[in-house]
Short mmCIF file of C-alpha atoms in Angstrom, two decimals:
data_model
loop_
_atom_site.label_atom_id
_atom_site.label_comp_id
_atom_site.label_asym_id
_atom_site.label_seq_id
_atom_site.Cartn_x
_atom_site.Cartn_y
_atom_site.Cartn_z
CA MET A 1175 53.84 4.65 140.94
CA THR A 1176 54.39 2.91 136.86
CA SER A 1177 57.29 4.27 134.79
CA LEU A 1178 56.81 5.55 131.33
CA PRO A 1179 58.82 4.75 128.17
CA TYR A 1180 60.74 7.73 127.46
CA ALA A 1181 63.17 8.67 124.60
CA GLU A 1182 65.54 12.13 124.66
CA VAL A 1183 67.42 14.13 122.51
CA ILE A 1184 71.57 14.93 123.79
CA GLY A 1185 73.81 17.63 122.83
CA ASP A 1186 75.73 20.35 124.26
CA PRO A 1187 74.32 23.04 124.07
CA ILE A 1188 70.59 21.23 124.04
CA ALA A 1189 68.37 24.05 124.96
CA GLN A 1190 67.53 25.16 121.74
CA SER A 1191 66.40 22.30 120.58
CA LYS A 1192 62.61 21.30 119.08
CA SER A 1193 62.85 17.44 119.34
CA PRO A 1194 60.99 17.58 122.31
CA LEU A 1195 58.21 19.78 120.90
CA ILE A 1196 58.22 17.38 117.74
CA HIS A 1197 57.85 14.03 119.72
CA GLY A 1198 55.97 15.37 121.93
CA PHE A 1199 53.41 16.54 120.02
CA TRP A 1200 53.15 12.88 118.06
CA ILE A 1201 52.84 11.27 121.70
CA ASN A 1202 50.30 13.36 122.33
CA ALA A 1203 48.69 13.14 119.24
CA LEU A 1204 48.72 8.58 119.49
CA GLY A 1205 47.64 8.74 122.65
CA LEU A 1206 51.10 7.08 123.56
CA SER A 1207 52.25 6.56 127.23
CA GLY A 1208 55.54 7.81 127.01
CA ASP A 1209 57.31 10.97 127.24
CA TYR A 1210 60.66 12.44 125.16
CA ARG A 1211 63.12 14.97 127.12
CA ARG A 1212 66.26 17.10 126.44
CA ALA A 1213 69.64 15.79 128.36
CA HIS A 1214 72.41 18.49 128.34
CA VAL A 1215 75.68 15.95 128.16
CA LEU A 1216 79.45 17.01 127.71
CA ALA A 1217 81.65 15.75 126.11
CA ASP A 1218 83.71 14.59 129.09
CA ASP A 1219 80.65 12.64 130.50
CA LEU A 1220 79.55 11.12 127.10
CA ALA A 1221 80.49 7.58 128.22
CA ALA A 1222 79.22 7.78 131.27
CA TYR A 1223 75.45 8.92 130.16
CA VAL A 1224 75.49 5.93 127.67
CA GLU A 1225 76.43 3.40 130.65
CA ARG A 1226 73.77 4.71 133.09
CA ARG A 1227 71.05 4.42 130.14
CA ARG A 1228 72.01 1.14 129.01
CA THR A 1229 70.60 -0.19 132.27
CA ASP A 1230 67.56 1.67 132.64
CA PRO A 1231 64.44 -0.55 130.96
CA ASP A 1232 62.16 2.78 130.27
CA TRP A 1233 64.79 4.38 127.99
CA ARG A 1234 63.94 3.35 124.26
CA GLY A 1235 66.64 5.29 123.18
CA CYS A 1236 68.20 8.71 121.89
CA ASN A 1237 68.72 11.62 118.87
CA VAL A 1238 72.27 12.68 119.18
CA THR A 1239 73.02 16.51 118.16
CA MET A 1240 76.66 18.29 118.17
CA PRO A 1241 78.87 17.67 118.89
CA HIS A 1242 78.31 13.71 119.88
CA LYS A 1243 77.51 12.73 116.48
CA ALA A 1244 80.81 11.16 115.70
CA ALA A 1245 81.80 9.98 119.44
CA ILE A 1246 78.66 8.20 119.57
CA MET A 1247 80.26 5.69 117.61
CA ASP A 1248 82.75 4.51 119.48
CA LEU A 1249 80.16 3.42 122.88
CA VAL A 1250 77.33 2.04 120.55
CA ASP A 1251 76.82 -1.17 118.41
CA ASP A 1252 76.68 0.03 114.56
CA PRO A 1253 74.88 -3.64 112.70
CA GLY A 1254 74.65 -1.27 109.40
CA ASP A 1255 77.69 0.26 109.75
CA VAL A 1256 77.11 3.74 109.85
CA ARG A 1257 80.50 4.55 110.67
CA ALA A 1258 82.07 3.59 107.48
CA THR A 1259 79.36 4.88 105.07
CA ILE A 1260 77.38 8.24 106.67
CA GLY A 1261 80.69 7.94 109.57
CA ALA A 1262 78.10 10.15 112.40
CA MET A 1263 75.32 8.58 114.05
CA ASN A 1264 72.37 10.73 115.30
CA THR A 1265 69.78 8.07 116.80
CA VAL A 1266 70.79 5.88 119.33
CA VAL A 1267 68.05 2.28 120.08
CA ARG A 1268 68.04 0.82 123.12
CA GLN A 1269 67.21 -3.43 122.43
CA PRO A 1270 65.53 -5.01 124.99
CA ASP A 1271 68.52 -7.05 125.94
CA GLY A 1272 70.40 -3.81 127.04
CA SER A 1273 72.25 -3.86 123.82
CA LEU A 1274 72.70 -0.21 122.22
CA ILE A 1275 72.30 0.55 118.24
CA GLY A 1276 73.84 3.45 116.56
CA THR A 1277 72.17 5.03 112.95
CA ASN A 1278 71.47 7.78 111.01
CA THR A 1279 68.22 8.89 109.99
CA ASP A 1280 69.95 12.60 109.47
CA ALA A 1281 70.33 11.50 105.10
CA ALA A 1282 66.57 10.41 104.61
CA GLY A 1283 65.27 13.09 106.66
CA PHE A 1284 67.63 15.83 104.60
CA TYR A 1285 66.52 14.05 101.39
CA ALA A 1286 62.77 14.06 101.75
CA PRO A 1287 62.05 17.64 100.84
CA LEU A 1288 64.16 17.41 97.40
CA ALA A 1289 62.76 13.73 96.76
CA GLU A 1290 60.65 15.01 93.57
CA ILE A 1291 64.04 16.85 92.41
CA ASP A 1292 66.38 15.03 89.89
CA LEU A 1293 69.97 15.91 91.06
CA ALA A 1294 71.84 13.42 89.16
CA GLY A 1295 74.26 15.54 87.58
CA ALA A 1296 73.46 18.47 89.21
CA PRO A 1297 75.96 21.11 90.70
CA VAL A 1298 75.91 21.53 94.90
CA ILE A 1299 77.11 23.39 97.27
CA VAL A 1300 77.65 21.82 100.65
CA VAL A 1301 78.62 24.52 103.67
CA GLY A 1302 80.40 22.62 106.21
CA ALA A 1303 82.17 19.32 106.90
CA GLY A 1304 80.83 18.07 110.41
CA GLY A 1305 78.55 15.26 111.09
CA ALA A 1306 75.64 17.04 109.33
CA ALA A 1307 77.60 17.67 106.32
CA ARG A 1308 78.51 13.92 105.95
CA ALA A 1309 74.54 12.67 106.33
CA VAL A 1310 73.81 15.69 103.64
CA LEU A 1311 77.50 14.33 100.96
CA PHE A 1312 75.90 10.66 101.71
CA ALA A 1313 72.28 11.62 100.27
CA LEU A 1314 74.09 13.61 97.79
CA ALA A 1315 75.98 10.77 96.31
CA ARG A 1316 73.17 8.21 96.45
CA ALA A 1317 71.15 10.41 94.22
CA GLY A 1318 74.17 11.02 91.80
CA ALA A 1319 74.32 14.69 92.47
CA GLY A 1320 77.87 16.55 91.44
CA PRO A 1321 80.27 18.05 91.11
CA VAL A 1322 79.89 19.01 94.77
CA THR A 1323 81.54 21.67 96.11
CA ILE A 1324 82.27 22.39 99.69
CA LEU A 1325 82.99 25.40 101.72
CA ASN A 1326 84.71 24.82 105.14
CA ARG A 1327 87.34 26.33 107.14
CA SER A 1328 89.51 23.18 106.69
CA PRO A 1329 90.04 22.52 103.18
CA LEU A 1330 91.57 19.09 103.82
CA LYS A 1331 89.03 17.60 105.86
CA ALA A 1332 86.51 18.87 103.25
CA MET A 1333 88.53 16.70 100.86
CA GLY A 1334 88.60 13.78 102.69
CA LEU A 1335 84.81 13.77 102.93
CA LEU A 1336 84.43 14.30 98.67
CA ALA A 1337 86.65 10.97 98.65
CA THR A 1338 84.70 9.19 101.58
CA PHE A 1339 81.91 9.92 99.21
CA GLY A 1340 83.24 8.89 95.91
CA LEU A 1341 82.23 12.80 95.00
CA LYS A 1342 84.01 14.90 92.43
CA GLY A 1343 84.31 18.63 93.00
CA GLU A 1344 86.56 20.97 95.01
CA VAL A 1345 86.64 22.64 98.31
CA LEU A 1346 86.32 26.51 98.73
CA ALA A 1347 87.29 28.83 101.64
CA LEU A 1348 84.27 30.49 103.11
CA ASP A 1349 84.68 33.26 101.60
CA ALA A 1350 85.16 32.39 98.43
CA PRO A 1351 83.04 33.30 95.10
CA LEU A 1352 80.33 31.08 94.68
CA PRO A 1353 80.36 28.54 91.34
CA PRO A 1354 76.64 28.16 89.51
CA ALA A 1355 74.98 25.65 91.32
CA ALA A 1356 71.56 23.78 91.51
CA LEU A 1357 71.28 23.16 95.50
CA LEU A 1358 73.11 25.30 98.36
CA VAL A 1359 73.16 23.50 101.45
CA ASN A 1360 74.06 25.40 104.96
CA ALA A 1361 75.33 21.94 106.88
CA SER A 1362 77.40 24.33 109.42
CA SER A 1363 76.14 26.07 112.32
CA LEU A 1364 77.07 29.39 111.06
CA GLY A 1365 73.69 31.60 110.87
CA MET A 1366 72.49 29.54 114.14
CA THR A 1367 71.56 31.40 117.63
CA GLY A 1368 74.79 32.39 119.21
CA GLN A 1369 76.89 31.53 116.18
CA PRO A 1370 78.85 33.94 113.40
CA ALA A 1371 76.08 34.66 110.61
CA LEU A 1372 76.88 33.08 107.01
CA ASP A 1373 77.47 35.69 104.62
CA LEU A 1374 77.11 34.49 101.25
CA ASP A 1375 76.85 36.26 97.72
CA LEU A 1376 73.87 34.27 95.87
CA SER A 1377 74.29 36.03 92.66
CA PRO A 1378 76.28 33.56 91.07
CA LEU A 1379 73.35 31.60 91.48
CA PRO A 1380 70.89 30.44 88.48
CA GLU A 1381 67.01 31.88 89.07
CA ASP A 1382 65.96 28.22 89.47
CA ALA A 1383 68.35 27.12 92.22
CA ILE A 1384 67.15 26.00 95.68
CA VAL A 1385 68.83 27.36 99.06
CA TYR A 1386 68.43 24.97 102.13
CA ASP A 1387 69.07 25.83 105.31
CA LEU A 1388 69.62 23.37 107.81
CA VAL A 1389 69.61 25.49 110.99
CA TYR A 1390 65.92 26.18 112.30
CA SER A 1391 67.20 28.14 115.32
CA PRO A 1392 65.95 30.81 113.89
CA LEU A 1393 64.10 29.16 111.14
CA GLU A 1394 64.65 32.26 109.00
CA THR A 1395 68.15 32.55 108.70
CA GLY A 1396 69.95 35.47 106.98
CA LEU A 1397 71.51 32.86 104.17
CA LEU A 1398 67.28 32.09 103.77
CA ARG A 1399 65.81 35.78 103.62
CA ALA A 1400 68.96 37.02 100.66
CA ALA A 1401 67.82 33.58 99.29
CA ALA A 1402 64.32 34.89 99.10
CA ALA A 1403 64.95 38.27 98.03
CA ARG A 1404 66.47 36.68 94.90
CA GLY A 1405 62.95 35.02 94.49
CA LEU A 1406 64.77 31.61 95.03
CA ALA A 1407 63.32 28.82 96.27
CA THR A 1408 64.05 27.98 99.80
CA VAL A 1409 63.75 24.99 102.35
CA ASP A 1410 64.42 25.67 105.82
CA GLY A 1411 65.31 23.43 108.53
CA LEU A 1412 62.33 21.97 110.06
CA ASP A 1413 62.07 20.18 106.78
CA MET A 1414 64.99 17.77 107.60
CA LEU A 1415 64.30 18.15 111.79
CA ILE A 1416 60.85 16.83 110.99
CA GLY A 1417 62.17 14.12 108.60
CA GLN A 1418 64.85 13.20 110.82
CA ALA A 1419 62.62 12.70 113.43
CA ALA A 1420 59.76 10.67 111.98
CA LEU A 1421 62.04 7.89 111.15
CA ALA A 1422 63.66 8.51 114.87
CA PHE A 1423 60.22 8.17 116.79
CA GLU A 1424 59.01 5.18 115.06
CA LEU A 1425 62.50 3.75 116.25
CA PHE A 1426 61.81 4.30 119.87
CA PHE A 1427 57.83 4.18 120.19
CA GLY A 1428 57.42 0.96 117.73
CA VAL A 1429 54.83 3.29 116.00
CA ALA A 1430 54.55 5.49 112.86
CA PRO A 1431 54.17 9.22 113.57
CA PRO A 1432 50.48 10.72 112.84
CA GLU A 1433 49.54 11.24 108.65
CA GLY A 1434 48.50 14.71 107.99
CA ARG A 1435 49.38 16.74 111.00
CA ASP A 1436 52.44 18.67 109.77
CA ASP A 1437 51.26 21.76 109.29
CA GLU A 1438 50.11 21.90 113.21
CA LEU A 1439 52.83 20.69 114.42
CA ARG A 1440 54.94 23.35 112.32
CA ALA A 1441 52.94 25.59 113.69
CA LEU A 1442 53.10 24.75 116.87
CA LEU A 1443 57.39 25.14 116.28
CA LEU A 1444 56.77 28.55 115.08
CA ALA A 1445 55.04 29.97 117.54
#
């Protein structure tokens, strides 16, 4: 039996991941011979997982989700110096010689829905200070945004991120009143299915502010409902998920996703 090239998404937990639906839709739409799977990988098993896949010629690579985005950097090559820039990897690609290259498609995926908006000098609020937040802050720094206010349980970690990305701003507790901002981004797991809710008073935000929630399970989070109730523009987690997946798909399978099928894909993901 002929084996098929495949990629997968790894994390703990992993059952909630929509990546197999996205990549599977594109594989079918393009008529490719390939597969995309989920792999539940515990933190203690990450190194062994990487070594097993390294010797599998059918394995094209993987997307990396919580909690492995930092730990994976110690196990793969980093020619693009992702460690020194974003500081988290969400994609690993196997080369024909068996070497593994890590990269990050989250930053570009996050920024794609905002590409037509001038964020230069715009005040931004970011909730969280993990791997997703690092990609967001990297993109915001490149766009010239700021000042940036980070809401996080650990002030020291968040202050370190502002310094790492050369951003001016401040760090506040999760329950602190929000400052006015042009953009609010939830880059934490708060509001995700099975996690505590993210309960913010959005009244300090101006009427033209954008609220962007990276959580996609559920797609309509409490934060987005509150923003919509105020008449604020919203961006849901599928925009970033599809954007970062498109970049990874081309790395895995050597071809870009089909154009003009995003509405159909979103309908599938929401079904």
